[in-house]
Short mmCIF file of C-alpha atoms in Angstrom, two decimals:
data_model
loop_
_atom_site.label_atom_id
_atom_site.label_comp_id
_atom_site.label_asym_id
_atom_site.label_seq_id
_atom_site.Cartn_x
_atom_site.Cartn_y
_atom_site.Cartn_z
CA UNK A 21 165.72 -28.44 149.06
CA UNK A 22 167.76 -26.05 146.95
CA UNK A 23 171.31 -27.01 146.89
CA UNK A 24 172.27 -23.48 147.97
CA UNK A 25 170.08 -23.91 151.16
CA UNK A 26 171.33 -27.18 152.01
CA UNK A 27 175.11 -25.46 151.39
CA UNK A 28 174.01 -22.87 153.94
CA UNK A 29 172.57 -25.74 156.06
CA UNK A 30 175.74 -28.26 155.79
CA UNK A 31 177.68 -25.61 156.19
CA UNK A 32 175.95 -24.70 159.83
CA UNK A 33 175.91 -28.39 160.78
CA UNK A 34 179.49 -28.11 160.41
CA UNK A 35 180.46 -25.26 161.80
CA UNK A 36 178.87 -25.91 164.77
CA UNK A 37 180.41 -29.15 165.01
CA UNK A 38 183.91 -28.42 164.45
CA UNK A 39 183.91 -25.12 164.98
CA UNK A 40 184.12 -22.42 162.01
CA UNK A 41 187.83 -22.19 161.62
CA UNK A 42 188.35 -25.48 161.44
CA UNK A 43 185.92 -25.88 158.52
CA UNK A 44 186.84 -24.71 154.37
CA UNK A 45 184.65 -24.84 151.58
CA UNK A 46 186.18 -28.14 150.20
CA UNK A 47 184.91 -30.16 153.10
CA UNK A 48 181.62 -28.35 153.11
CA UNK A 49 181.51 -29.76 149.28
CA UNK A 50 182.82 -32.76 150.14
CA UNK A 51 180.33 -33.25 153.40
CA UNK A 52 177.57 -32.49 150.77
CA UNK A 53 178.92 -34.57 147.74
CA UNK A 54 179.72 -32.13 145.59
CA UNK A 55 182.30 -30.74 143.32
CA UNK A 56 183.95 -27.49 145.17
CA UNK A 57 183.40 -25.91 141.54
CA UNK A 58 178.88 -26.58 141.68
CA UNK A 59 179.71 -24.63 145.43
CA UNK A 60 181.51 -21.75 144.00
CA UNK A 61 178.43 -21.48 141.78
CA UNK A 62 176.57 -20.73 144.79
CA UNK A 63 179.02 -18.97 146.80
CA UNK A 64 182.05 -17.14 145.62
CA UNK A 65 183.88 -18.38 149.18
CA UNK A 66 183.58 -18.97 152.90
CA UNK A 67 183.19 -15.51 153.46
CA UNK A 68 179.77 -15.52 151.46
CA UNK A 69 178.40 -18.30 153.41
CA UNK A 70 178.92 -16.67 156.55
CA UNK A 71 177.52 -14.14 155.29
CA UNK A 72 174.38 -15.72 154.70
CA UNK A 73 174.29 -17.23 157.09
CA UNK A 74 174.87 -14.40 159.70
CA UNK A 75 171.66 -12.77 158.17
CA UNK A 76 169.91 -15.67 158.46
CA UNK A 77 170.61 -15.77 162.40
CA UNK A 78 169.73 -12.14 162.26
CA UNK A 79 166.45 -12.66 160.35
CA UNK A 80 165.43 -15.18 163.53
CA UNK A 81 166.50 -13.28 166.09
CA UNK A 82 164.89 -10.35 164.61
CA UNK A 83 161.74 -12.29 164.57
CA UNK A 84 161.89 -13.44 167.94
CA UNK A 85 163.13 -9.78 169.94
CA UNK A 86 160.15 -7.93 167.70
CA UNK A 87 157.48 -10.60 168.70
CA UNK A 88 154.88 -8.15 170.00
CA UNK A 89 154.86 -8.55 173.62
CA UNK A 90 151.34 -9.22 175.50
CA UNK A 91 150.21 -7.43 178.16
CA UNK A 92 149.01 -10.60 179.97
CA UNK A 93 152.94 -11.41 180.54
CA UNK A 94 153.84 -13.54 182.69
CA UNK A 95 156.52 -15.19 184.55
CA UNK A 96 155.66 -18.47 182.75
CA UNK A 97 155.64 -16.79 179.31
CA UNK A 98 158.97 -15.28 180.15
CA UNK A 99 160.05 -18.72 180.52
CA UNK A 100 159.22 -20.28 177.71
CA UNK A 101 160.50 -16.95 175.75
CA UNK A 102 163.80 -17.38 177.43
CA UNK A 103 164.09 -20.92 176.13
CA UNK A 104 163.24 -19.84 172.52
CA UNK A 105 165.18 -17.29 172.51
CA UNK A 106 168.35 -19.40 173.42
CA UNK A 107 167.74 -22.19 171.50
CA UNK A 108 167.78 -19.84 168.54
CA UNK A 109 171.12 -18.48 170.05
CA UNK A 110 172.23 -22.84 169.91
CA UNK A 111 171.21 -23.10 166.37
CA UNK A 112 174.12 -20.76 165.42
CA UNK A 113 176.19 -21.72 168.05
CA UNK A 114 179.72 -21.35 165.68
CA UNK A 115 179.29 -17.86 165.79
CA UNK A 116 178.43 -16.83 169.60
CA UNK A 117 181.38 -19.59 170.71
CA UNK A 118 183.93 -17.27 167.91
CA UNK A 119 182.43 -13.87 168.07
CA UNK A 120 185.04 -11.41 168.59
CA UNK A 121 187.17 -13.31 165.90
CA UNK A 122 183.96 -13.78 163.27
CA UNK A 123 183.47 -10.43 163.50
CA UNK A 124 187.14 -9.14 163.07
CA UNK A 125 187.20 -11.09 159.89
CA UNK A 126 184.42 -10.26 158.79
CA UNK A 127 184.01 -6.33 159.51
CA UNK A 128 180.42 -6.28 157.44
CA UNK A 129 178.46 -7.86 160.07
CA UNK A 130 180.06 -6.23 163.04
CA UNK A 131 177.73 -2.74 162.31
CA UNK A 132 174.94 -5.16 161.79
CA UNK A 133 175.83 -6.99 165.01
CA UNK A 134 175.97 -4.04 167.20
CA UNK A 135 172.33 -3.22 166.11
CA UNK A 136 171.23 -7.06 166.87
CA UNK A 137 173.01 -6.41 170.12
CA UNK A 138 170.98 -2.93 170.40
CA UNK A 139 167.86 -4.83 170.22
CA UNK A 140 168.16 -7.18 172.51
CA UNK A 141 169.07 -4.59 175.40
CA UNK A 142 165.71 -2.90 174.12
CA UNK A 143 163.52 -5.98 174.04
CA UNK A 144 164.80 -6.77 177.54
CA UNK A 145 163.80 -3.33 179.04
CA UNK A 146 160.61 -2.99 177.24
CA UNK A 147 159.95 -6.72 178.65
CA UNK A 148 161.06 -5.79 182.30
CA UNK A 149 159.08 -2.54 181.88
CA UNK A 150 155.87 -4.92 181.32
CA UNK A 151 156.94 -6.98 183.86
CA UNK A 152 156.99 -3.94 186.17
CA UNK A 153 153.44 -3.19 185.05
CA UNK A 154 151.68 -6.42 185.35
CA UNK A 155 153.43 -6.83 189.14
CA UNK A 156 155.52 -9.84 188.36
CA UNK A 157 158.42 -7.61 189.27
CA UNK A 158 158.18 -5.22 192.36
CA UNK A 159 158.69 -1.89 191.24
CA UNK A 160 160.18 -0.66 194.95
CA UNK A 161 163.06 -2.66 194.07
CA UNK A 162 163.91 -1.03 191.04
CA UNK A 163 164.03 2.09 188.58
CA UNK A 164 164.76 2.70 185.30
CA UNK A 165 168.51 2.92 186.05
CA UNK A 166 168.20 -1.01 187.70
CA UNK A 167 166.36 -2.05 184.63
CA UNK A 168 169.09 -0.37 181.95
CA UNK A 169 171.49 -1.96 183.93
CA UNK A 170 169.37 -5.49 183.52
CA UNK A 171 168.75 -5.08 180.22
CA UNK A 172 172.49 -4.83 179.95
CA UNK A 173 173.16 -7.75 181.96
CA UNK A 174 170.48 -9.77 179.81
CA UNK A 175 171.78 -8.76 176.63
CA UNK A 176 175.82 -9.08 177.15
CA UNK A 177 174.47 -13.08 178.98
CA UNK A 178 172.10 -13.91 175.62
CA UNK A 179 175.71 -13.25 173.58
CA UNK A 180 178.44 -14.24 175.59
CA UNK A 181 176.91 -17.19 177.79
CA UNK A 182 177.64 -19.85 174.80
CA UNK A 183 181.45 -18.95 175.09
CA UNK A 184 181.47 -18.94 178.55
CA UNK A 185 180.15 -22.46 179.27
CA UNK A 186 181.99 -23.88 177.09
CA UNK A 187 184.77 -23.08 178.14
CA UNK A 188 186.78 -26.20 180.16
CA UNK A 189 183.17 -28.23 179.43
CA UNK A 190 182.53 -31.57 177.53
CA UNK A 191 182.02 -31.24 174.26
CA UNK A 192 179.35 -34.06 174.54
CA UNK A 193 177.24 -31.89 176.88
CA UNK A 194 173.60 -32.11 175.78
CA UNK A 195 171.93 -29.04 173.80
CA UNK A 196 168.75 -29.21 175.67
CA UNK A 197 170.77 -28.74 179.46
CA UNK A 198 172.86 -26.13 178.05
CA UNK A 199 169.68 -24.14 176.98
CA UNK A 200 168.36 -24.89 180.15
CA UNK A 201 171.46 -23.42 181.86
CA UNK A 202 170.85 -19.92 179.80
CA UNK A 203 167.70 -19.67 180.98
CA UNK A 204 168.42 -20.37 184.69
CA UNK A 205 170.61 -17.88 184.68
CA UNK A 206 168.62 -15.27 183.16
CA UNK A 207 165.25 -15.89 185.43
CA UNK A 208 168.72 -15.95 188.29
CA UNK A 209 169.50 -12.13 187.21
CA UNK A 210 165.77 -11.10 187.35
CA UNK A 211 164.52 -13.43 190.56
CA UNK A 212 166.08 -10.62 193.12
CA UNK A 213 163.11 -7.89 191.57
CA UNK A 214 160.40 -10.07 191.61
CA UNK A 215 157.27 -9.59 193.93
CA UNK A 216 156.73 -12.12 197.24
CA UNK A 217 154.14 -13.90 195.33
CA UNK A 218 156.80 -14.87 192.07
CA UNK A 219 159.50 -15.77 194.54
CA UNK A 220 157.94 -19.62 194.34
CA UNK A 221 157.96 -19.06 190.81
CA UNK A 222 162.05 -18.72 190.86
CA UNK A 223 162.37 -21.72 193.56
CA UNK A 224 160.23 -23.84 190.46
CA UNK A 225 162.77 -22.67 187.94
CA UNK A 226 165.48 -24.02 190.50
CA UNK A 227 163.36 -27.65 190.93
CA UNK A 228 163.20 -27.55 187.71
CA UNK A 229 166.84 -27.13 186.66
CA UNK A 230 167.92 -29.51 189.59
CA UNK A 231 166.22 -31.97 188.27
CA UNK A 232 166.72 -31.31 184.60
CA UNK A 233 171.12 -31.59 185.67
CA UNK A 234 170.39 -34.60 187.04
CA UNK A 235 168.50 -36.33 184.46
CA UNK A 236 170.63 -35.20 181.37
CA UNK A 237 173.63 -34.37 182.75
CA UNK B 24 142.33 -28.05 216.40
CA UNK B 25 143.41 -29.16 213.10
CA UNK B 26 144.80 -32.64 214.86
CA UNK B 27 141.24 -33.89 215.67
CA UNK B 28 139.90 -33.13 212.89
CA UNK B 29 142.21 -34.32 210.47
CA UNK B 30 142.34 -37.76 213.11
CA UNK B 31 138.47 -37.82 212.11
CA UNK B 32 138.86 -37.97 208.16
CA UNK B 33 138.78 -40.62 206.15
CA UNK B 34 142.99 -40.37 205.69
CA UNK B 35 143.32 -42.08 209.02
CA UNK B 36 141.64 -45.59 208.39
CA UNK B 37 143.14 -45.47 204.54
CA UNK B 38 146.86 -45.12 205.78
CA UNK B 39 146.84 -46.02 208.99
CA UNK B 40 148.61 -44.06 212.49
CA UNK B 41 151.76 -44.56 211.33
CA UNK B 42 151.10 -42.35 207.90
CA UNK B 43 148.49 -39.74 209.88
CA UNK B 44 151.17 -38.42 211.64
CA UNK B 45 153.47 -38.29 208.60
CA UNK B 46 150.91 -36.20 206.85
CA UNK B 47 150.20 -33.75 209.84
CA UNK B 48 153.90 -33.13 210.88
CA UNK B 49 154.21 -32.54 206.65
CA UNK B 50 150.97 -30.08 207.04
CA UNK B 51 152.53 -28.59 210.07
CA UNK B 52 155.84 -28.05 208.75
CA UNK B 53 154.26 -26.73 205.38
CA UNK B 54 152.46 -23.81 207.41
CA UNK B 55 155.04 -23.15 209.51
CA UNK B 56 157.72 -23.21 206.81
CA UNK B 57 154.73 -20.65 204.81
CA UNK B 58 154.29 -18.49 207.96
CA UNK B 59 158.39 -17.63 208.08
CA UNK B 60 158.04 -17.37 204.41
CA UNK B 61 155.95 -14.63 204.12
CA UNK B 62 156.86 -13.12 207.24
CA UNK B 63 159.71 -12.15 206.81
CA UNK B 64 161.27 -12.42 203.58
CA UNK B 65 164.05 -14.89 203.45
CA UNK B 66 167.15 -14.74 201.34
CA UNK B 67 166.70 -16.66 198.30
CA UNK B 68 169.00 -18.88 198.59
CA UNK B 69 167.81 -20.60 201.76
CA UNK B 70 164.13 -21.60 200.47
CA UNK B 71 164.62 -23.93 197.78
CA UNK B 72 165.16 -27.48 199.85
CA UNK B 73 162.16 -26.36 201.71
CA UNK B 74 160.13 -25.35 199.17
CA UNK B 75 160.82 -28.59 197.17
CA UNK B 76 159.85 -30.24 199.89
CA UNK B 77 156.48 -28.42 200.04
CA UNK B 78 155.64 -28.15 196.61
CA UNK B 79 155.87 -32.45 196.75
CA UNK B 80 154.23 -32.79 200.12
CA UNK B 81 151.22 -30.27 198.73
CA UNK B 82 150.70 -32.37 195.61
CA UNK B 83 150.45 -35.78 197.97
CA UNK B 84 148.19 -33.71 200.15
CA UNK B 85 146.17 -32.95 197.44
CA UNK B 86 145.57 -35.90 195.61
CA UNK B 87 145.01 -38.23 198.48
CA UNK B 88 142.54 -36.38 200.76
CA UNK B 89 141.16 -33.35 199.57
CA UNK B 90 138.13 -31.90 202.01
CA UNK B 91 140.90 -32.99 205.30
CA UNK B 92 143.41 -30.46 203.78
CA UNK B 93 140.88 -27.71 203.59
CA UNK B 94 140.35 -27.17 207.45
CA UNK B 95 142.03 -24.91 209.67
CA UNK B 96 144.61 -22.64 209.76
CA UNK B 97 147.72 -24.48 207.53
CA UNK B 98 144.62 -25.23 204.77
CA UNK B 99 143.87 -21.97 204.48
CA UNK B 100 147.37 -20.79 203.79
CA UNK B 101 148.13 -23.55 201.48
CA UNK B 102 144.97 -22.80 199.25
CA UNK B 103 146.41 -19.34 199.10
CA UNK B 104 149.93 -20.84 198.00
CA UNK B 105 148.55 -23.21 195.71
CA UNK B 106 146.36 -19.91 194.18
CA UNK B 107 149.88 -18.87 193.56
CA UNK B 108 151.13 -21.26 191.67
CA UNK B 109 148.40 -22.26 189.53
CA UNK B 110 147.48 -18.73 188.07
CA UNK B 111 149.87 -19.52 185.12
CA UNK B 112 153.31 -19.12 186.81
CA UNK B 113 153.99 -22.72 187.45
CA UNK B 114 156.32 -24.56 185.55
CA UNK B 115 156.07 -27.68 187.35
CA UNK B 116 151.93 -28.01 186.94
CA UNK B 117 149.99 -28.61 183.89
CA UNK B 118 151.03 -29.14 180.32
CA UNK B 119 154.30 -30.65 179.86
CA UNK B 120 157.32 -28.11 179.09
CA UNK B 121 157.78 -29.44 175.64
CA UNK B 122 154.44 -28.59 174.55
CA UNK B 123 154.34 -25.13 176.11
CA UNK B 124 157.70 -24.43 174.87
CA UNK B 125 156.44 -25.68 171.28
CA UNK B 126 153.78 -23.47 171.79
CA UNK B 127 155.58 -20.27 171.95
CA UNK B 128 157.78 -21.33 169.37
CA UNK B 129 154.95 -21.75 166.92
CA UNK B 130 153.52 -18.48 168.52
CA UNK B 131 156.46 -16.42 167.53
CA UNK B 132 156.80 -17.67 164.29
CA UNK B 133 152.98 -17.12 163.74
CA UNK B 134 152.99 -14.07 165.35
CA UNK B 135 155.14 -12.01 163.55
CA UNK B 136 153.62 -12.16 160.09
CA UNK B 137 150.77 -11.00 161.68
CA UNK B 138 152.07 -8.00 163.97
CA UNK B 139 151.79 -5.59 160.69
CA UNK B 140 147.76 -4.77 160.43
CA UNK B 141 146.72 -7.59 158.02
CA UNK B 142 145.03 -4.72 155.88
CA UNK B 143 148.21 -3.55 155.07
CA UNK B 144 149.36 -6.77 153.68
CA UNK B 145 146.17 -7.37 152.21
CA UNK B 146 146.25 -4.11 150.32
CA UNK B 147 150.02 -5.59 149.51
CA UNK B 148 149.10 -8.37 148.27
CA UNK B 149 146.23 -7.34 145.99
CA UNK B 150 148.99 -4.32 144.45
CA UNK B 151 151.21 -7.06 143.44
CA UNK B 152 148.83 -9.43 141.86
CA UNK B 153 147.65 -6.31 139.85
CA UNK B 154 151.42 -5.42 138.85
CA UNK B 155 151.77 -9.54 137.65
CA UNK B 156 149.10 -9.45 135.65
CA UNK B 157 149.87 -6.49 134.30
CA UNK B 158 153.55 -7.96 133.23
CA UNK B 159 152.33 -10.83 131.66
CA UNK B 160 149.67 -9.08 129.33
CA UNK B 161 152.67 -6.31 128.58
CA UNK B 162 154.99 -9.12 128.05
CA UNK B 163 152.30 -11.14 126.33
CA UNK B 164 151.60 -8.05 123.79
CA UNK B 165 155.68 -6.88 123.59
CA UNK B 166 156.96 -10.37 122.68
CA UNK B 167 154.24 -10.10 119.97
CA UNK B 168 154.76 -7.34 118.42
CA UNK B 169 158.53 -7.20 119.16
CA UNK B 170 158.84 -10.48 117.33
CA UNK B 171 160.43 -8.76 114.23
CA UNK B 172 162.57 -6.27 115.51
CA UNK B 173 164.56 -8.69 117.85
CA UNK B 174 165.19 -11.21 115.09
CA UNK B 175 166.95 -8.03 113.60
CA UNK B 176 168.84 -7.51 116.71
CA UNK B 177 169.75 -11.33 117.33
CA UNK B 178 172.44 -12.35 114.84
CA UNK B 179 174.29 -9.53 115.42
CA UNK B 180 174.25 -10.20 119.32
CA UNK B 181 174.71 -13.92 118.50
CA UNK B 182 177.81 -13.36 115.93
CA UNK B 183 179.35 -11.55 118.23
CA UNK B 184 179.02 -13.67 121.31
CA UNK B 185 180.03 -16.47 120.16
CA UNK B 186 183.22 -15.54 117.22
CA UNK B 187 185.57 -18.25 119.23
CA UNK B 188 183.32 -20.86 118.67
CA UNK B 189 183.71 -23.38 115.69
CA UNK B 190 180.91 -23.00 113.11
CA UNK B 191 179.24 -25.73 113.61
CA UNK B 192 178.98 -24.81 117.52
CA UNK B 193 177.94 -20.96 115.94
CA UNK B 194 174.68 -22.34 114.35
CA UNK B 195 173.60 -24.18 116.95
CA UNK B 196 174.21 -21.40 119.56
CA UNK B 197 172.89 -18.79 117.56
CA UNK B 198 169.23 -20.48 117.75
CA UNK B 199 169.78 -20.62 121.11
CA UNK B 200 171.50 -17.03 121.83
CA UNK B 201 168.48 -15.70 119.97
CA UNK B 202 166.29 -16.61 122.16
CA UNK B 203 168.03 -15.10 124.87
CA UNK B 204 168.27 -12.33 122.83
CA UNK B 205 164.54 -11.73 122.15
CA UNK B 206 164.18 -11.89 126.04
CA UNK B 207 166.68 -9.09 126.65
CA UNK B 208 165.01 -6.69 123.87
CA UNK B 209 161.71 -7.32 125.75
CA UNK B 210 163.16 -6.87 129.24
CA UNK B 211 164.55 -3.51 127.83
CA UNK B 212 161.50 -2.32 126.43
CA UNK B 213 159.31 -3.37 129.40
CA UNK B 214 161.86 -1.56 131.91
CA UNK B 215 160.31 2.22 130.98
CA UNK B 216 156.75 1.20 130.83
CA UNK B 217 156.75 -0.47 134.06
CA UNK B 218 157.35 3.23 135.60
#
């Protein structure tokens, strides 16, 4: 690995860890065994590496919200996108926990944020909209107002639900039951909407997260 | 009625009375529990306990007698629920979650690459392969023929670039800022013809 990747990558590690304010560019070079001087080379300051590293989040996210969707979509595959989706959104933890102050500091990435932001909402009502289509969701219980309004819901839960458990919470909680816990509370928002026959799908999601609390909590 | 012929199958000398009438008052209370299910449509929040129940009792059900559970009226409603969940909406059944969930991680990642029309990047891909080789021969030929002017250009560069230095340090450096040199007068002469 290039050292200016695994700069980018300490430097995650430890933001995530102890949280990005907490963290300067002499312990990332001292985490990594370096002089501070070989991590100016790279990067002329914190600010640059989360910089990168923002676009890097945005790069994966990106990838993931512009996935073509399928038209065989189901409430399984909605699942399983959920959980991608938020363990991408765990990977960069630092910044969802800090986002109103990362992107005060930084005013460069709030324009680009807002778009990221933009795209989710759109993802989520072009993936309701299929939902609507392939009868997963009953379309007499909603319109295209309900489903801006979900979309809305999704999006503002896929960016502020990191900051919002946390809050008052363990910090040794495991990763894998606080993705679960995203997720829950997405296929939560949506279960209201969806048809007789994908109610037992949302009482499996429950079973499932039951017993998931149980077992790693 | 169900009760006889259930009493008749094969469940009844396997598990004894005592677990015959577990099963029926389970196959009972699984069509009943179905019947106010789909009747009238209960507020979420009330099903899940049940429905845990169910989902458990219909697996047993399943894997210990299989022709017993498909008589009557509570079979045919469960092979209708069961339908439901197996027609790729169950989370519970099948493949375990890790591997469907690395599934759809690979998926995406593969996927996107892909989502542009692979002509496109073919067509891509062959236009930059033609623009390489076409930088190498140029550079190939400039360096060549450039040879002679950029040794005229160098010292000059290298005098001035290094006038701090002590002598000894200029002589060495100037072999070496030559070089670099000779690569900047070829970048700047390959700039125009690459457009």
């Amino acid at each position: 690995m290039k050292t200016k990747d695994r700069i980018l990558l300490t430097s995650l590690t430890l933001f995530n860890d102890e949280g990005e304010p907490n963290v300067t560019t002499v312990d990332i070079a001292a985490e990594m065994d370096i002089s501070p001087g070989n991590l100016y080379y790279h990067f002329k300051g914190k600010e640059a590496i989360i910089e990168q590293l923002y676009l890097a989040m945005e790069k994966d996210l990106n990838d993931i919200l512009q996935a073509p969707l399928t038209d065989d979509l189901d409430a399984e595959n909605i699942w399983l996108y959920l959980y991608v989706v938020f363990e991408q959104i765990h990977k960069y933890r630092y910044f969802y926990r800090n986002i109103a102050d990362i992107l005060g500091r930084y005013s460069k990435l709030n324009l680009r944020f807002a778009k990221l932001l933009n795209k989710k909402r759109q993802t989520a009502a072009a993936t309701l909209g299929i939902l609507v289509d392939n009868k997963v969701i009953d379309q007499k219980l909603i319109d295209s107002g309900a489903i801006n309004n979900l979309s809305d819901s999704i999006a503002m839960l896929l960016t502020y639900w990191m900051s919002y458990t946390e809050i008052g919470q363990r910090s040794d909680i495991n990763p894998v039951l606080s993705i679960h816990r995203g997720v829950f509370q997405v296929m939560s928002l949506v279960a209201p909407f969806l048809q007789r026959d994908y109610q037992s799908f949302y009482q499996e999601c429950r079973v499932l997260f039951e017993a998931l609390s149980s077992e790693l909590d | 009625m169900s009760k006889k012929k259930a009493a008749k199958s094969g469940l009844t000398e396997r598990a004894g009375d005592f677990a015959k009438n577990i099963w029926l008052a389970g196959l009972g209370a699984y069509g009943e529990a179905y019947d106010e299910m789909t009747n009238q449509q209960k507020s979420i929040t009330e099903l899940p306990q049940l429905f845990k129940e169910l989902v458990e009792k219909g697996a047993g059900i399943e894997s210990s007698d299989q022709p017993a559970a498909s008589g009557k009226r509570s079979g045919k409603k469960r092979s209708k629920a069961q339908a439901t969940l197996s027609a790729g909406k169950s989370l519970l059944e099948g493949e375990s979650l890790e591997q469907r969930i690395r599934r759809m991680r690979e998926g995406l990642s593969l996927n996107w690459p892909t989502a542009q029309p692979p002509s496109e990047i073919q067509q891509l891909e062959a236009k930059i392969d033609r623009l390489a080789d076409e930088l190498a021969s140029i550079k190939e030929l400039l360096s060549a023929q450039q040879l002679s002017s950029a040794k005229k250009t160098s010292p000059r560069k290298a005098k001035t670039a290094s006038k701090a230095v002590s002598k000894k340090a200029v002589q060495k450096k100037s072999s070496t800022t030559k070089v670099k040199a000779k690569k900047t007068a070829v970048k700047k002469r390959q700039k125009p013809n690459q457009r």
